[in-house]
Amino acid sequence: MQLSLWLALVGAGSLISFTPGAGAINTMSNALNAGFRRSIWGILGQQAALLIHIAVVALGLGLLVASSPIAFNAIRYAGAAYLVFLGIRQFLAKPELDGERTRALSDEPRWSMFRRGLWVNMLNPKAIVFFLAFLPQFIRADRPLPAQYLIVAATTVVIDVLVMWFFFAGTARSFQRFTRDAHGQRVLNRVFGVLFVSVGVLLAVIH
């Protein structure tokens, strides 16, 4: 891949990562509920889904999903329902005292956070459609395809990890003062609950 094309990929990938979406909301929620360091497990789950999306597009299956209304809508509605479920659960979450909260943060398995991040990004067929339009801009058919897809995947993942962890999870730190009392926790739970539900509804109704 030419340096100029790779720099264009870096710019486009950064712009995409900074665009708020379900992944950003999930990352900020994890940072608030489990702490900045442990939020990385949810981010890694999101990257696993991103790699799967790229692999699906690279193998040509993305075109099948994009051209099949049944498959597309099935995944779309499943993803929307999952985000609404996460939102309702967050909205109804009860505030915890400092001691209870500390134990809760240390008790949540890393795999649980990873799995939630995976499904948040995985159940979004629009990501596959997006990569169908996005990837060809940086792939040249006259050069070895595996190496090019590897460069695109590695670049996209590194950018997204940095943006999610140091920007969105880091931004969540500024809200941590609200988690020190029951009222603040309740407000944040409802805010992020509404955000999850809103993204889920948008995913379901916008074509």
mmCIF file of C-alpha atoms in Angstrom:
data_model
loop_
_atom_site.group_PDB
_atom_site.id
_atom_site.type_symbol
_atom_site.label_atom_id
_atom_site.label_comp_id
_atom_site.label_asym_id
_atom_site.label_seq_id
_atom_site.Cartn_x
_atom_site.Cartn_y
_atom_site.Cartn_z
ATOM 1 C CA MET A 1 0.000 0.000 0.000
ATOM 2 C CA GLN A 2 1.363 3.393 -0.983
ATOM 3 C CA LEU A 3 2.146 5.800 1.847
ATOM 4 C CA SER A 4 -0.293 8.417 0.520
ATOM 5 C CA LEU A 5 -3.099 5.844 0.392
ATOM 6 C CA TRP A 6 -2.267 4.634 3.905
ATOM 7 C CA LEU A 7 -2.320 8.202 5.235
ATOM 8 C CA ALA A 8 -5.744 8.638 3.645
ATOM 9 C CA LEU A 9 -6.818 5.449 5.414
ATOM 10 C CA VAL A 10 -5.561 6.829 8.734
ATOM 11 C CA GLY A 11 -7.513 10.039 8.223
ATOM 12 C CA ALA A 12 -10.713 8.269 7.223
ATOM 13 C CA GLY A 13 -10.376 5.704 10.009
ATOM 14 C CA SER A 14 -9.856 8.435 12.608
ATOM 15 C CA LEU A 15 -12.914 10.342 11.430
ATOM 16 C CA ILE A 16 -15.033 7.188 11.606
ATOM 17 C CA SER A 17 -13.790 6.274 15.085
ATOM 18 C CA PHE A 18 -14.488 9.752 16.459
ATOM 19 C CA THR A 19 -18.069 9.579 15.178
ATOM 20 C CA PRO A 20 -20.254 8.749 18.227
ATOM 21 C CA GLY A 21 -22.157 5.489 18.007
ATOM 22 C CA ALA A 22 -23.088 2.385 19.965
ATOM 23 C CA GLY A 23 -19.424 1.458 20.444
ATOM 24 C CA ALA A 24 -18.574 4.853 21.909
ATOM 25 C CA ILE A 25 -21.563 4.726 24.243
ATOM 26 C CA ASN A 26 -20.651 1.216 25.358
ATOM 27 C CA THR A 27 -17.049 2.282 25.975
ATOM 28 C CA MET A 28 -18.038 5.292 28.085
ATOM 29 C CA SER A 29 -20.537 3.204 30.029
ATOM 30 C CA ASN A 30 -17.864 0.576 30.756
ATOM 31 C CA ALA A 31 -15.373 3.239 31.818
ATOM 32 C CA LEU A 32 -17.876 4.676 34.279
ATOM 33 C CA ASN A 33 -19.067 1.343 35.629
ATOM 34 C CA ALA A 34 -15.836 -0.638 35.600
ATOM 35 C CA GLY A 35 -13.084 1.962 35.450
ATOM 36 C CA PHE A 36 -10.778 3.284 32.736
ATOM 37 C CA ARG A 37 -8.351 0.349 32.699
ATOM 38 C CA ARG A 38 -10.972 -2.399 32.665
ATOM 39 C CA SER A 39 -12.906 -0.697 29.878
ATOM 40 C CA ILE A 40 -10.248 -2.012 27.479
ATOM 41 C CA TRP A 41 -11.929 -5.447 27.555
ATOM 42 C CA GLY A 42 -15.119 -4.059 26.056
ATOM 43 C CA ILE A 43 -13.065 -2.198 23.456
ATOM 44 C CA LEU A 44 -11.245 -5.400 22.501
ATOM 45 C CA GLY A 45 -14.605 -7.101 22.044
ATOM 46 C CA GLN A 46 -15.651 -4.320 19.694
ATOM 47 C CA GLN A 47 -12.440 -4.781 17.705
ATOM 48 C CA ALA A 48 -13.087 -8.504 17.382
ATOM 49 C CA ALA A 49 -16.435 -7.666 15.777
ATOM 50 C CA LEU A 50 -14.733 -5.141 13.511
ATOM 51 C CA LEU A 51 -12.266 -7.789 12.314
ATOM 52 C CA ILE A 52 -15.131 -10.182 11.639
ATOM 53 C CA HIS A 53 -16.888 -7.509 9.587
ATOM 54 C CA ILE A 54 -13.744 -6.922 7.532
ATOM 55 C CA ALA A 55 -13.290 -10.671 7.017
ATOM 56 C CA VAL A 56 -16.923 -11.024 5.929
ATOM 57 C CA VAL A 57 -16.509 -8.259 3.367
ATOM 58 C CA ALA A 58 -13.125 -9.593 2.183
ATOM 59 C CA LEU A 59 -14.629 -13.048 1.617
ATOM 60 C CA GLY A 60 -17.503 -11.596 -0.384
ATOM 61 C CA LEU A 61 -20.211 -12.523 2.103
ATOM 62 C CA GLY A 62 -20.906 -8.866 2.829
ATOM 63 C CA LEU A 63 -22.423 -8.444 -0.616
ATOM 64 C CA LEU A 64 -24.820 -11.292 0.144
ATOM 65 C CA VAL A 65 -25.934 -9.668 3.411
ATOM 66 C CA ALA A 66 -26.279 -6.276 1.750
ATOM 67 C CA SER A 67 -28.342 -7.706 -1.117
ATOM 68 C CA SER A 68 -30.581 -9.924 1.029
ATOM 69 C CA PRO A 69 -33.342 -7.913 2.756
ATOM 70 C CA ILE A 70 -34.241 -10.866 4.985
ATOM 71 C CA ALA A 71 -30.694 -11.420 6.260
ATOM 72 C CA PHE A 72 -30.042 -7.701 6.608
ATOM 73 C CA ASN A 73 -33.265 -7.005 8.528
ATOM 74 C CA ALA A 74 -32.867 -10.058 10.757
ATOM 75 C CA ILE A 75 -29.440 -8.885 11.922
ATOM 76 C CA ARG A 76 -30.574 -5.261 12.079
ATOM 77 C CA TYR A 77 -33.540 -5.944 14.340
ATOM 78 C CA ALA A 78 -31.530 -8.336 16.521
ATOM 79 C CA GLY A 79 -28.906 -5.642 17.010
ATOM 80 C CA ALA A 80 -31.522 -2.999 17.742
ATOM 81 C CA ALA A 81 -33.232 -5.246 20.284
ATOM 82 C CA TYR A 82 -29.914 -5.960 22.012
ATOM 83 C CA LEU A 83 -29.103 -2.242 22.334
ATOM 84 C CA VAL A 84 -32.596 -1.526 23.679
ATOM 85 C CA PHE A 85 -32.131 -4.362 26.185
ATOM 86 C CA LEU A 86 -28.809 -2.886 27.342
ATOM 87 C CA GLY A 87 -30.426 0.547 27.606
ATOM 88 C CA ILE A 88 -33.354 -0.644 29.704
ATOM 89 C CA ARG A 89 -31.030 -2.602 31.996
ATOM 90 C CA GLN A 90 -28.782 0.450 32.412
ATOM 91 C CA PHE A 91 -31.772 2.753 32.971
ATOM 92 C CA LEU A 92 -33.187 0.512 35.716
ATOM 93 C CA ALA A 93 -29.845 -0.179 37.414
ATOM 94 C CA LYS A 94 -29.920 0.674 41.109
ATOM 95 C CA PRO A 95 -27.324 3.023 42.635
ATOM 96 C CA GLU A 96 -24.685 1.344 44.780
ATOM 97 C CA LEU A 97 -22.815 2.497 47.856
ATOM 98 C CA ASP A 98 -19.077 2.990 47.529
ATOM 99 C CA GLY A 99 -18.242 -0.392 49.053
ATOM 100 C CA GLU A 100 -20.822 -2.229 46.983
ATOM 101 C CA ARG A 101 -19.698 -0.411 43.867
ATOM 102 C CA THR A 102 -16.043 -1.305 44.419
ATOM 103 C CA ARG A 103 -16.941 -4.984 44.802
ATOM 104 C CA ALA A 104 -19.164 -4.854 41.705
ATOM 105 C CA LEU A 105 -16.402 -3.356 39.593
ATOM 106 C CA SER A 106 -13.923 -6.028 40.619
ATOM 107 C CA ASP A 107 -16.445 -8.869 40.241
ATOM 108 C CA GLU A 108 -17.531 -8.357 36.625
ATOM 109 C CA PRO A 109 -15.643 -10.881 34.483
ATOM 110 C CA ARG A 110 -13.458 -9.554 31.718
ATOM 111 C CA TRP A 111 -15.134 -11.992 29.340
ATOM 112 C CA SER A 112 -18.506 -10.416 30.137
ATOM 113 C CA MET A 113 -17.268 -6.994 29.056
ATOM 114 C CA PHE A 114 -15.561 -8.459 25.992
ATOM 115 C CA ARG A 115 -18.705 -10.332 24.958
ATOM 116 C CA ARG A 116 -20.906 -7.258 25.359
ATOM 117 C CA GLY A 117 -18.542 -5.184 23.206
ATOM 118 C CA LEU A 118 -18.475 -7.946 20.599
ATOM 119 C CA TRP A 119 -22.250 -8.101 20.277
ATOM 120 C CA VAL A 120 -22.717 -4.335 20.318
ATOM 121 C CA ASN A 121 -20.630 -4.042 17.149
ATOM 122 C CA MET A 122 -21.393 -7.439 15.679
ATOM 123 C CA LEU A 123 -25.154 -6.994 15.484
ATOM 124 C CA ASN A 124 -24.889 -4.033 13.160
ATOM 125 C CA PRO A 125 -25.314 -5.054 9.504
ATOM 126 C CA LYS A 126 -24.858 -1.435 8.478
ATOM 127 C CA ALA A 127 -21.203 -1.817 9.465
ATOM 128 C CA ILE A 128 -20.864 -4.559 6.842
ATOM 129 C CA VAL A 129 -22.560 -2.372 4.226
ATOM 130 C CA PHE A 130 -20.299 0.508 5.258
ATOM 131 C CA PHE A 131 -17.156 -1.597 4.876
ATOM 132 C CA LEU A 132 -18.393 -2.740 1.469
ATOM 133 C CA ALA A 133 -18.250 0.901 0.400
ATOM 134 C CA PHE A 134 -15.221 1.842 2.516
ATOM 135 C CA LEU A 135 -12.696 -0.947 1.911
ATOM 136 C CA PRO A 136 -12.566 -0.852 -1.909
ATOM 137 C CA GLN A 137 -11.284 2.726 -1.695
ATOM 138 C CA PHE A 138 -8.048 1.420 -0.162
ATOM 139 C CA ILE A 139 -7.658 -1.923 -1.958
ATOM 140 C CA ARG A 140 -5.938 -2.313 -5.333
ATOM 141 C CA ALA A 141 -6.886 -5.399 -7.311
ATOM 142 C CA ASP A 142 -3.485 -5.532 -9.046
ATOM 143 C CA ARG A 143 -1.646 -6.087 -5.765
ATOM 144 C CA PRO A 144 -1.735 -9.007 -3.283
ATOM 145 C CA LEU A 145 -5.114 -8.787 -1.531
ATOM 146 C CA PRO A 146 -4.330 -10.580 1.804
ATOM 147 C CA ALA A 147 -1.521 -8.149 2.640
ATOM 148 C CA GLN A 148 -3.701 -5.153 1.819
ATOM 149 C CA TYR A 149 -6.625 -6.387 3.924
ATOM 150 C CA LEU A 150 -4.184 -7.092 6.769
ATOM 151 C CA ILE A 151 -2.851 -3.518 6.605
ATOM 152 C CA VAL A 152 -6.383 -2.073 6.517
ATOM 153 C CA ALA A 153 -7.536 -4.259 9.426
ATOM 154 C CA ALA A 154 -4.482 -3.536 11.595
ATOM 155 C CA THR A 155 -4.649 0.215 10.924
ATOM 156 C CA THR A 156 -8.378 0.424 11.577
ATOM 157 C CA VAL A 157 -8.170 -1.581 14.805
ATOM 158 C CA VAL A 158 -5.220 0.399 16.222
ATOM 159 C CA ILE A 159 -6.947 3.704 15.478
ATOM 160 C CA ASP A 160 -10.234 2.566 16.997
ATOM 161 C CA VAL A 161 -8.573 1.228 20.160
ATOM 162 C CA LEU A 162 -6.712 4.501 20.683
ATOM 163 C CA VAL A 163 -9.794 6.642 20.061
ATOM 164 C CA MET A 164 -12.143 4.495 22.155
ATOM 165 C CA TRP A 165 -9.777 4.112 25.099
ATOM 166 C CA PHE A 166 -8.050 7.459 25.303
ATOM 167 C CA PHE A 167 -10.859 9.669 24.019
ATOM 168 C CA PHE A 168 -14.225 8.133 24.876
ATOM 169 C CA ALA A 169 -13.160 6.164 27.961
ATOM 170 C CA GLY A 170 -10.928 9.064 28.990
ATOM 171 C CA THR A 171 -13.809 11.512 28.556
ATOM 172 C CA ALA A 172 -15.926 9.358 30.845
ATOM 173 C CA ARG A 173 -13.459 10.120 33.649
ATOM 174 C CA SER A 174 -14.863 13.642 33.823
ATOM 175 C CA PHE A 175 -18.248 12.171 34.762
ATOM 176 C CA GLN A 176 -16.908 9.986 37.571
ATOM 177 C CA ARG A 177 -17.663 12.641 40.174
ATOM 178 C CA PHE A 178 -21.339 11.901 39.547
ATOM 179 C CA THR A 179 -20.835 8.279 40.621
ATOM 180 C CA ARG A 180 -19.955 9.188 44.198
ATOM 181 C CA ASP A 181 -23.564 9.433 45.379
ATOM 182 C CA ALA A 182 -26.818 7.639 44.621
ATOM 183 C CA HIS A 183 -28.398 10.590 42.812
ATOM 184 C CA GLY A 184 -25.455 11.024 40.439
ATOM 185 C CA GLN A 185 -25.338 7.307 39.674
ATOM 186 C CA ARG A 186 -29.062 7.282 38.957
ATOM 187 C CA VAL A 187 -28.743 10.239 36.570
ATOM 188 C CA LEU A 188 -25.845 8.668 34.652
ATOM 189 C CA ASN A 189 -27.592 5.294 34.463
ATOM 190 C CA ARG A 190 -30.648 6.953 32.957
ATOM 191 C CA VAL A 191 -28.623 9.084 30.543
ATOM 192 C CA PHE A 192 -26.684 6.123 29.170
ATOM 193 C CA GLY A 193 -29.807 3.971 29.230
ATOM 194 C CA VAL A 194 -31.610 6.491 27.029
ATOM 195 C CA LEU A 195 -28.582 6.717 24.718
ATOM 196 C CA PHE A 196 -28.463 2.946 24.229
ATOM 197 C CA VAL A 197 -32.201 2.790 23.544
ATOM 198 C CA SER A 198 -31.998 5.753 21.150
ATOM 199 C CA VAL A 199 -29.206 4.161 19.116
ATOM 200 C CA GLY A 200 -31.149 0.887 19.051
ATOM 201 C CA VAL A 201 -34.288 2.617 17.785
ATOM 202 C CA LEU A 202 -32.312 4.518 15.135
ATOM 203 C CA LEU A 203 -30.713 1.282 13.988
ATOM 204 C CA ALA A 204 -34.161 -0.253 13.601
ATOM 205 C CA VAL A 205 -35.942 2.572 11.803
ATOM 206 C CA ILE A 206 -33.280 4.236 9.622
ATOM 207 C CA HIS A 207 -32.631 2.487 6.307
#
